[in-house]
Amino acid sequence: MKAQDSAGDDDYVDWNTDDDLEIDNFQSSPPSSPVQSRAETLVGVAVTNSSLSSPTETTDLVQMGFSDEIFATLFDMGFPVEMIAKAIEEAGPNAETSVIIDTISKYSSDCEAGSSKSKAIDHFLAMGFDEEKVIKAIHEHGEENMEQIANALLSCAEAEKLPVEEEEDDIDWSLSDDEISYSDILISDDEKDPNSSNENGNQIRSLVRMGFSELEASLAVERCGENVDIAELTDFLCAAQMAREFSEFHTDPEEQKPRHDFKKRRLESKKEPRSSADDEPVRLPNPMIGFGLPNEPGLITHRTLPELARGPPFFYYENVALAPKGVWETISRHLYEILPEFVDSKYFCAAARKRGYIHNLPINNRFQIQPPPKYTITEAFPLTKKWWPDWDKRTKLNCILTVTGSAQLTNRIRLALEPHSGEPEPPKHVQRYVIDQCRRWNLVWVGKNKAAPLEPDEMENLLGFPKNHTRGGGMSRTERYKSLGNSFQVDTVAYHLSVLKPIFPDGINVLSLFTGIGGGEVALHRLQIRMKLVVSVEISKVNRNILKDFWEQTNQTGVLIEFSDVQNLTNDTIEGLMKKYGGFDLVIGGSPCNNLAGGNRVSRVGLGGDQSSLFFEYCRILEVVRARMRRS
DNA sequence: GGCATAATGAAGTCGCTC
DNA sequence: GAGCGACTTCATTATGCC
C-alpha cells in the first residue's frame, strides 16, 4: 500500500512559503514584552470580533488612539473581548476606562431583558452548581421562583455533602491536606447571628454558602431590604464586586484578581495573608494524578468549569509542572481561570514526566488506550533485568530530558565499580555515587558494571510513540533526543483526550500549536479518532517532516496543513481556515518550556523568556477561534 | 557549518527533625 | 513553623571533530 495514495497533494498543504504567509500589523515585529504582546493580541482579537473586521480597520483603530492597555485591563477584569471592542467603539477613542465599563454594564442590563429561563440557568451555573441539577430545579419550581430554586440546589448540595464544592476541593491543589479542611470554610449554624430574623438568617446563610462573606451578605440584605429574593441579593453583590474590582485595580495590586471563583474567595479569607505575588499560589498535588488514574479508585468524574471556559472549541494546553513561582497562576489566569490538572506520567508508563494540563474537556468516561504501557523499567526493558544490581532500587525512570549522559560518565561509573567486582556489593559511598549519576542521567544497566543512557527508540517506547517515529528523514541523533525530550507522553494525553471519541464519532478538526513530533496527533490516532483536518504549527522543519511522514504512513484520510511559525499564523489566516473547513473542534498544544524548565541554568526567566512568551500566542489564537465559533 | 560531546547550578518541592 | 538535606528538572553553551 502506498502512503501517497491516502495523503496525496490534496491532503497535504505546506503553507510555509513566503508567499503564503501574511504578516499583519500585529505580528510583523516581535513583541517587546509578553504584556505588550497580549495587549496587542487582544486588540487584534477584539477588532476581529467587532464590526471593524478588516486588517486595515484594525490598524486604523490603534492609530485612532484606542489604548491596548485598556483592552488588557478590561480583559483581566474578566470581560469578553468582543464586548470590550463594542464598548470602546461606542464610547469613543478618548473614553476613560470607567466610561467603557459603564457601557459594558449597559450591555449586561440589555442581556438581562432576554429569556428569564436562560438567565436563571446562567445565574446558577455561575454560582458553580451542576447544569443538570439547575435545569431540573428550574423545571420543578419554575424559572420565576429563584429563591426556591436556590434553596432546592443548596439542599441538594447538602444532601450530597456539597458535591459541587467537594469536587472543586478535590481539584484545587492550592491547598495541602494539612492546611485547611473543607469543614473549616463552611459557616456553621453556631456562627449565625442569633439576633437576626429567620428570613434574614436564611438569606444570609444562603449567600454565605454561595461564597460571599457574612459581612457582605449582611450588608446586601440591609441595603436591598428583607423582602427581596435571593437572586436580587446576588445580583447586588456581583455588581458591588465589579465596582470594587475596578477600584482595586488602580489601588491595590494584590487584589486585582477576578473574583468570580467563589471557592477561592472563601479560602483567601482563611489562609495566610497574601504575599506580594499577584496570585494565590498553585500548589502541586501529591500524588500528582490529576483527576485520577485508569483502573484506580478515587476517580473524579465531574468538575465545574468557570463560565468563561465553557463552549466550543475544546482546548488542551500543556507545560512543565515545575515552573518558576507564579507561572501557573499566570497561565491559569489567561486560560479562563481553569485550574491546571497536574499529572506525573510515571503513573502511565515507566518514566516520570510532571506536567500541568489546562483544558475544558469533560473528565467523565475517560479510557486508556490499548495495549497499556509497561509500568516499570524491567517490564519496559526486560534485558536490563539480568544486569540490574540489587542495590539499585529504581523501578521508574526520571523525566526524559533533551540531553543524555556522556560516554565519559558511563566510563567513570564502570571504573568506580570494577575494583569491587569480586565483592557481594560495592561500598556504600560507591553505591551512592553510581545511583546519583544513574538518577541524574536516567541510566539503565546493559551489562556488568555497564550503565548506559536510553537510546532514542527506547525513549519513543516510553513516551508512547511508534517505533522509529523520529528515526531518519533528516533527523540527527541530537535532534531526536531534543524532540523526544520536548514531546507529550502519549498515553497520558490520550487518556485525557479519550472523552472526545464519543463526542465526535465522525472525526474532528484539530488546530495543533507547537506540534513538535506530533504527540497529540499520535494520541488521537491511537484513540482511533479520525482527524478530518489538522492545522499544525511547528517551528522545526525536521519535526514538521516527522508529522508529515506519520500522516502518510498511517494512511490518514484527512487534510494536513503545516505552518512554521505560530507568530505568522495571523488572525485573518485562522478566520480563513475556519471559514473553509468549518471551524476547529480542538485546539491543542504545549508552548515552549525553555524558560520554565529546571534544567535551564541560563535563562530560566519564566513566561517573559524569548521562547516561553509564545504562550501568549496560544492565547491569542485560541481566542480568535473561540470568538469565531461564538459568532457562528 | 553541522553534529556530537561534555560540562555547567539553581530553583523549587518534599519529607524529616526539632 | 523553621531549618535542613535529599531529590528532581520538556536546557544552554563551549568545544572539538569531520
XYZ file of C-alpha atoms in Angstrom, chain A residues 91-628:
538
model
C -17.741 55.108 23.867
C -15.277 56.730 21.512
C -11.489 56.722 21.198
C -10.825 59.053 24.127
C -13.171 57.436 26.589
C -11.983 56.733 30.117
C -11.880 53.150 31.301
C -14.744 53.827 33.713
C -16.954 55.057 30.872
C -16.239 51.888 28.920
C -17.122 49.803 31.964
C -20.406 51.682 32.260
C -21.097 50.898 28.613
C -20.360 47.232 29.197
C -22.684 47.267 32.188
C -25.415 48.588 29.935
C -24.938 45.588 27.669
C -25.289 43.335 30.686
C -28.575 45.007 31.564
C -29.740 44.571 27.993
C -28.891 40.930 28.143
C -30.980 40.547 31.253
C -34.018 41.562 29.301
C -33.711 38.295 27.434
C -35.056 34.918 28.324
C -35.719 34.595 32.023
C -35.131 30.894 31.851
C -31.670 31.206 30.313
C -30.990 33.965 32.808
C -31.880 31.643 35.629
C -29.706 28.885 34.236
C -26.756 31.227 33.750
C -27.318 32.672 37.194
C -26.950 29.367 38.985
C -24.278 27.989 36.692
C -22.178 30.996 37.542
C -22.510 30.011 41.181
C -20.945 26.676 40.448
C -23.977 24.418 40.523
C -24.203 21.462 38.219
C -26.058 22.271 35.000
C -28.184 19.162 35.133
C -29.347 19.923 38.665
C -30.025 23.542 37.775
C -32.240 22.589 34.844
C -34.056 20.053 36.974
C -34.651 22.577 39.751
C -35.928 25.192 37.305
C -38.238 22.648 35.769
C -39.613 21.714 39.190
C -40.044 25.195 40.643
C -40.488 27.417 37.612
C -37.947 29.962 36.428
C -39.646 32.795 38.268
C -39.108 31.244 41.699
C -35.419 31.947 42.010
C -35.297 31.592 45.758
C -36.973 28.202 45.695
C -34.546 27.067 43.041
C -31.623 28.280 45.105
C -32.891 26.520 48.200
C -33.508 23.328 46.253
C -29.982 23.394 44.862
C -28.481 24.121 48.242
C -30.494 21.349 49.845
C -29.393 19.010 47.121
C -25.786 20.011 47.654
C -26.113 19.468 51.384
C -27.734 16.074 50.905
C -24.843 15.044 48.713
C -22.306 16.515 51.098
C -21.968 19.536 48.844
C -20.661 17.658 45.815
C -20.005 20.728 43.726
C -17.721 22.251 46.275
C -16.171 18.993 47.342
C -15.297 18.239 43.774
C -13.794 21.654 43.455
C -11.883 20.927 46.607
C -10.520 17.808 45.024
C -9.200 19.681 42.056
C -7.975 22.716 43.946
C -4.336 21.922 44.504
C -3.594 25.245 46.011
C -4.111 23.561 49.356
C -2.239 20.811 51.025
C -4.154 18.342 53.147
C -2.957 19.759 56.403
C -3.645 23.383 55.605
C -7.376 23.581 55.758
C -10.207 21.136 55.608
C -13.451 21.771 53.839
C -15.300 21.961 57.077
C -13.131 24.911 58.058
C -14.530 27.074 55.327
C -18.164 26.382 55.976
C -20.049 28.688 58.247
C -21.701 26.561 60.854
C -25.124 27.200 62.303
C -23.477 28.264 65.528
C -21.839 31.145 63.750
C -25.095 32.656 62.637
C -26.199 35.894 64.159
C -28.671 34.808 66.834
C -30.367 38.198 66.734
C -31.286 38.104 63.084
C -34.712 37.090 61.931
C -35.299 33.681 60.416
C -35.841 35.225 56.984
C -32.708 37.280 57.178
C -30.804 34.373 58.615
C -31.800 32.067 55.796
C -30.855 34.609 53.155
C -27.514 35.372 54.764
C -26.833 31.705 55.221
C -27.636 31.020 51.581
C -25.356 33.824 50.437
C -22.539 32.638 52.663
C -22.834 29.180 51.173
C -22.613 30.696 47.723
C -19.254 32.095 48.674
C -19.917 35.614 49.891
C -18.634 36.657 53.272
C -21.085 37.008 56.135
C -20.376 40.727 56.207
C -21.117 41.088 52.502
C -24.296 39.061 52.884
C -25.484 41.135 55.831
C -24.813 44.386 54.005
C -26.674 43.139 50.924
C -29.744 42.237 52.988
C -29.538 45.574 54.754
C -29.251 47.518 51.511
C -31.796 45.592 49.461
C -34.336 45.004 52.169
C -35.732 41.879 53.741
C -38.319 41.025 51.151
C -36.161 40.677 48.068
C -35.399 37.275 46.637
C -32.004 35.579 46.675
C -31.360 36.364 43.015
C -31.651 40.078 43.602
C -29.269 39.862 46.523
C -26.644 38.005 44.492
C -27.025 40.494 41.653
C -26.423 43.304 44.108
C -23.318 41.612 45.455
C -21.945 40.878 41.994
C -22.452 44.472 40.954
C -20.681 45.667 44.078
C -17.919 43.206 43.382
C -17.494 44.559 39.866
C -17.235 48.109 41.076
C -14.761 47.123 43.773
C -12.598 45.305 41.263
C -12.316 48.386 39.155
C -11.379 50.444 42.162
C -8.907 47.915 43.461
C -7.315 47.555 40.080
C -5.905 51.009 40.459
C -5.167 50.925 44.152
C -4.031 47.568 45.494
C -2.137 45.319 43.124
C -2.662 42.350 45.415
C -6.395 42.458 44.908
C -6.556 42.583 41.155
C -7.770 39.056 40.627
C -11.170 38.347 39.147
C -13.489 37.273 41.911
C -15.922 35.030 40.184
C -14.390 31.994 41.822
C -16.437 31.792 44.985
C -14.496 28.910 46.445
C -11.203 30.740 46.043
C -12.642 33.802 47.720
C -13.624 31.788 50.754
C -10.185 30.275 51.002
C -8.492 33.645 50.794
C -10.184 34.703 53.968
C -8.978 31.630 55.805
C -5.456 31.317 54.561
C -2.320 33.197 55.429
C -2.123 36.825 54.346
C -1.271 37.034 50.702
C 2.305 37.632 49.708
C 3.375 40.261 47.290
C 2.851 37.818 44.458
C -0.031 38.598 42.131
C -1.882 35.348 42.631
C -2.854 32.652 45.011
C -0.044 30.133 44.699
C -0.870 26.992 42.778
C 0.489 24.033 44.682
C 1.375 20.728 43.170
C -0.759 17.793 44.271
C 0.777 14.789 45.948
C 0.336 12.262 44.421
C 0.338 14.018 41.070
C -2.518 12.083 39.491
C -4.820 14.785 38.150
C -8.466 13.772 38.294
C -7.467 10.173 38.824
C -5.902 7.206 37.116
C -7.379 4.493 34.928
C -8.384 1.373 36.835
C -7.724 3.060 40.166
C -10.189 4.086 42.860
C -10.819 7.718 43.707
C -11.576 8.839 40.185
C -13.092 12.313 39.903
C -15.638 12.394 37.105
C -17.142 15.825 37.443
C -15.939 19.378 37.822
C -17.431 22.806 37.368
C -15.667 24.900 34.772
C -15.590 28.671 35.022
C -18.311 30.111 32.847
C -15.840 31.799 30.517
C -14.208 28.473 29.740
C -17.351 26.794 28.520
C -18.373 26.389 24.939
C -16.543 25.267 21.816
C -13.892 24.599 20.890
C -12.303 22.188 23.316
C -8.775 23.228 24.147
C -5.878 21.439 25.760
C -2.753 23.226 26.953
C 0.348 21.623 28.437
C 3.572 22.726 30.080
C 6.041 21.702 32.759
C 4.553 21.362 36.222
C 7.695 22.545 37.992
C 7.718 26.014 36.508
C 9.019 29.047 38.409
C 6.714 30.526 41.014
C 3.767 32.408 39.639
C 3.909 30.936 36.148
C 0.961 28.572 36.503
C -1.065 31.316 38.159
C -0.462 33.480 35.098
C -1.210 30.666 32.673
C -4.404 29.824 34.513
C -5.484 33.456 34.581
C -5.054 33.717 30.823
C -6.910 30.467 30.219
C -10.184 31.407 31.847
C -9.138 30.690 35.454
C -9.176 26.946 34.911
C -7.041 25.206 37.479
C -4.308 23.024 35.999
C -4.607 19.268 36.085
C -1.154 18.187 37.208
C -0.194 14.682 36.193
C 3.045 12.762 36.515
C 3.285 10.315 33.620
C 5.085 7.830 35.847
C 1.554 6.640 36.610
C 1.075 5.910 32.905
C 4.464 4.484 31.932
C 7.900 3.665 33.324
C 9.234 7.237 33.235
C 8.284 10.341 35.168
C 7.003 13.416 33.359
C 5.458 16.029 35.628
C 3.215 18.232 33.583
C 0.332 20.626 34.055
C -2.632 20.480 31.696
C -5.264 23.177 31.402
C -8.253 22.096 29.371
C -12.011 22.377 29.141
C -12.564 18.736 28.257
C -15.122 16.603 30.066
C -13.463 14.338 32.598
C -16.016 11.556 32.838
C -15.771 8.341 30.842
C -12.049 8.635 30.194
C -10.435 5.441 28.976
C -6.932 4.188 28.430
C -5.528 3.327 25.018
C -4.594 -0.276 24.372
C -2.289 -2.026 24.817
C -1.483 -0.470 28.190
C 2.121 0.694 28.597
C 4.731 -1.039 30.710
C 4.812 0.442 34.161
C 8.302 -0.494 35.361
C 11.790 -0.293 33.915
C 12.271 -4.042 33.827
C 8.877 -4.555 32.150
C 9.700 -1.951 29.548
C 13.261 -3.177 29.024
C 13.426 -6.843 30.074
C 17.062 -7.249 29.027
C 18.173 -4.868 31.772
C 16.885 -7.241 34.458
C 19.884 -9.560 34.102
C 22.345 -6.768 34.913
C 20.323 -4.703 37.352
C 22.144 -4.675 40.717
C 20.105 -5.399 43.826
C 21.250 -2.169 45.451
C 19.724 -0.083 42.637
C 16.138 0.097 43.855
C 14.755 2.169 40.967
C 11.638 0.842 39.304
C 10.828 4.042 37.386
C 12.981 6.371 35.362
C 13.092 10.106 35.886
C 11.905 12.579 33.291
C 13.252 12.049 29.796
C 15.215 15.187 29.026
C 16.671 16.621 25.869
C 20.241 15.557 26.635
C 21.718 12.282 27.848
C 24.658 11.102 29.899
C 28.077 11.123 28.309
C 30.327 8.197 27.448
C 32.854 9.556 29.903
C 30.264 9.442 32.644
C 29.427 5.796 31.976
C 33.152 5.054 31.923
C 33.595 6.704 35.305
C 30.818 4.512 36.643
C 32.498 1.413 35.232
C 35.830 2.396 36.762
C 34.180 3.024 40.129
C 32.539 -0.412 40.160
C 35.201 -2.680 38.666
C 37.513 -2.761 41.709
C 34.603 -4.255 43.709
C 33.541 -6.896 41.193
C 34.529 -9.741 43.495
C 32.566 -8.380 46.431
C 28.864 -9.043 47.142
C 28.224 -5.385 46.513
C 30.301 -2.180 46.258
C 30.866 0.050 49.293
C 28.066 2.389 50.228
C 29.851 5.513 49.063
C 30.401 3.950 45.626
C 26.783 2.859 45.505
C 25.791 6.359 46.386
C 27.864 7.912 43.618
C 26.598 5.475 40.998
C 22.951 5.779 41.998
C 23.150 9.560 41.994
C 24.560 9.568 38.478
C 22.040 6.968 37.286
C 19.164 9.072 38.614
C 20.593 12.283 37.264
C 21.152 10.948 33.748
C 18.437 8.266 33.572
C 20.873 5.394 33.045
C 19.859 1.742 32.726
C 22.012 -1.373 33.210
C 23.001 -3.032 29.951
C 25.944 -5.180 31.132
C 28.133 -5.949 34.096
C 29.148 -2.581 35.564
C 27.697 -1.023 32.432
C 25.170 1.727 32.921
C 24.017 3.443 29.735
C 21.711 6.249 28.660
C 18.496 5.405 26.863
C 18.540 5.031 23.121
C 16.116 7.219 21.124
C 13.909 4.251 20.229
C 13.693 3.329 23.914
C 12.512 6.857 24.620
C 9.918 6.514 21.870
C 8.715 3.373 23.567
C 8.407 5.021 26.979
C 6.661 8.070 25.551
C 4.091 6.012 23.650
C 5.265 6.761 20.121
C 5.537 4.170 17.360
C 8.976 2.629 16.954
C 11.219 4.714 14.690
C 8.758 7.603 14.826
C 11.658 10.075 14.957
C 14.192 7.995 13.064
C 15.551 9.045 9.675
C 14.072 11.669 7.424
C 16.933 14.042 8.022
C 16.720 13.845 11.800
C 20.084 13.770 13.567
C 20.551 11.823 16.764
C 20.906 15.037 18.741
C 17.686 16.361 17.278
C 15.907 13.121 18.138
C 16.886 13.471 21.766
C 15.826 17.088 21.797
C 12.458 16.478 20.159
C 11.651 13.453 22.303
C 12.609 15.352 25.445
C 10.148 18.050 24.453
C 7.236 15.837 23.495
C 3.994 14.685 25.085
C 3.712 11.361 26.865
C 1.148 9.878 24.521
C -0.625 7.525 26.946
C -1.215 10.378 29.397
C -2.526 12.792 26.797
C -4.608 10.091 25.120
C -6.272 9.319 28.442
C -7.374 12.945 28.689
C -8.445 13.179 25.043
C -10.316 9.882 25.090
C -13.538 11.675 26.070
C -13.652 13.171 22.576
C -14.211 9.839 20.883
C -17.956 9.534 21.581
C -18.474 13.268 21.104
C -17.002 13.297 17.592
C -17.826 9.909 16.056
C -17.248 11.283 12.543
C -13.911 12.816 13.370
C -12.575 16.193 14.448
C -10.856 19.275 13.124
C -7.685 19.979 15.095
C -5.611 23.106 15.468
C -2.285 21.867 16.761
C 0.061 24.554 18.069
C 3.719 23.860 18.904
C 3.134 20.428 17.436
C 6.655 19.086 17.912
C 6.788 15.463 16.793
C 3.002 15.193 16.902
C 2.245 13.737 20.318
C -1.328 14.978 20.186
C -1.888 13.591 16.723
C -0.395 10.231 17.693
C -2.666 10.164 20.749
C -5.759 10.857 18.627
C -4.684 8.232 16.115
C -4.170 5.637 18.825
C -7.610 6.543 20.164
C -8.933 5.870 16.657
C -10.405 9.318 16.454
C -10.424 10.354 12.830
C -8.634 13.628 12.141
C -10.627 15.272 9.386
C -8.330 18.279 9.482
C -5.079 19.040 11.270
C -3.649 22.521 11.034
C -0.238 22.154 12.602
C 2.189 24.879 13.624
C 5.757 23.803 14.334
C 8.953 25.816 14.011
C 11.276 22.856 13.395
C 11.395 21.633 9.829
C 12.510 18.138 10.791
C 9.624 17.909 13.239
C 7.208 19.013 10.546
C 8.596 16.286 8.344
C 8.055 13.736 11.107
C 4.387 14.673 11.372
C 4.026 14.603 7.608
C 5.642 11.154 7.475
C 3.394 9.929 10.267
C 0.396 11.273 8.399
C 1.325 9.371 5.292
C 2.462 6.175 6.978
C -0.733 5.844 8.995
C -2.896 6.379 5.902
C -4.746 9.342 7.305
C -7.718 10.333 5.167
C -7.988 13.883 6.448
C -6.202 17.067 5.452
C -2.898 18.143 6.994
C -1.813 21.768 6.733
C 1.519 22.769 8.235
C 2.717 26.213 9.287
C 6.180 27.016 10.559
C 5.878 29.959 12.912
C 2.994 30.495 15.283
C 3.553 34.238 15.090
C 2.862 34.095 11.381
C -0.488 32.407 11.825
C -2.459 35.613 11.558
C -5.967 36.177 12.751
C -7.107 36.507 9.154
C -5.461 33.240 8.220
C -7.201 31.477 11.077
C -10.502 33.003 10.060
C -9.943 31.877 6.507
C -9.153 28.325 7.542
C -12.200 28.172 9.770
C -14.407 29.505 7.031
C -13.070 26.946 4.592
C -13.081 23.904 6.875
C -15.907 24.723 9.254
C -14.061 25.596 12.433
C -11.932 23.681 14.893
C -13.144 21.161 17.446
C -9.887 21.010 19.399
C -7.046 23.476 19.948
C -4.139 21.558 21.396
C -0.569 22.427 22.228
C 2.162 22.896 24.766
C 4.079 26.133 24.398
C 7.884 26.178 24.783
C 9.183 25.441 28.232
C 12.765 26.563 27.653
C 12.475 29.470 30.053
C 10.477 27.488 32.600
C 12.314 24.193 32.847
C 14.503 23.432 35.825
C 17.284 22.172 33.621
C 17.829 25.612 32.149
C 20.690 27.222 34.066
C 20.991 30.207 31.790
C 17.622 31.722 31.009
C 15.022 30.281 33.354
C 13.210 33.580 33.471
C 9.569 32.499 33.276
C 6.924 33.457 30.743
C 8.872 36.581 29.848
C 11.566 34.495 28.182
C 12.129 34.574 24.449
C 10.626 31.143 23.848
C 8.153 30.705 26.680
C 6.448 34.018 25.959
C 4.935 32.273 22.937
C 2.337 31.049 25.414
C 0.567 34.319 24.706
C 0.373 33.367 21.049
C -1.526 30.261 22.141
C -3.948 32.543 23.992
C -4.306 34.829 21.001
C -5.047 32.037 18.585
C -7.394 30.265 20.968
C -9.352 33.447 21.492
C -9.637 34.036 17.749
C -11.032 30.541 17.294
C -13.418 30.890 20.215
C -14.651 34.271 19.040
C -15.300 32.972 15.566
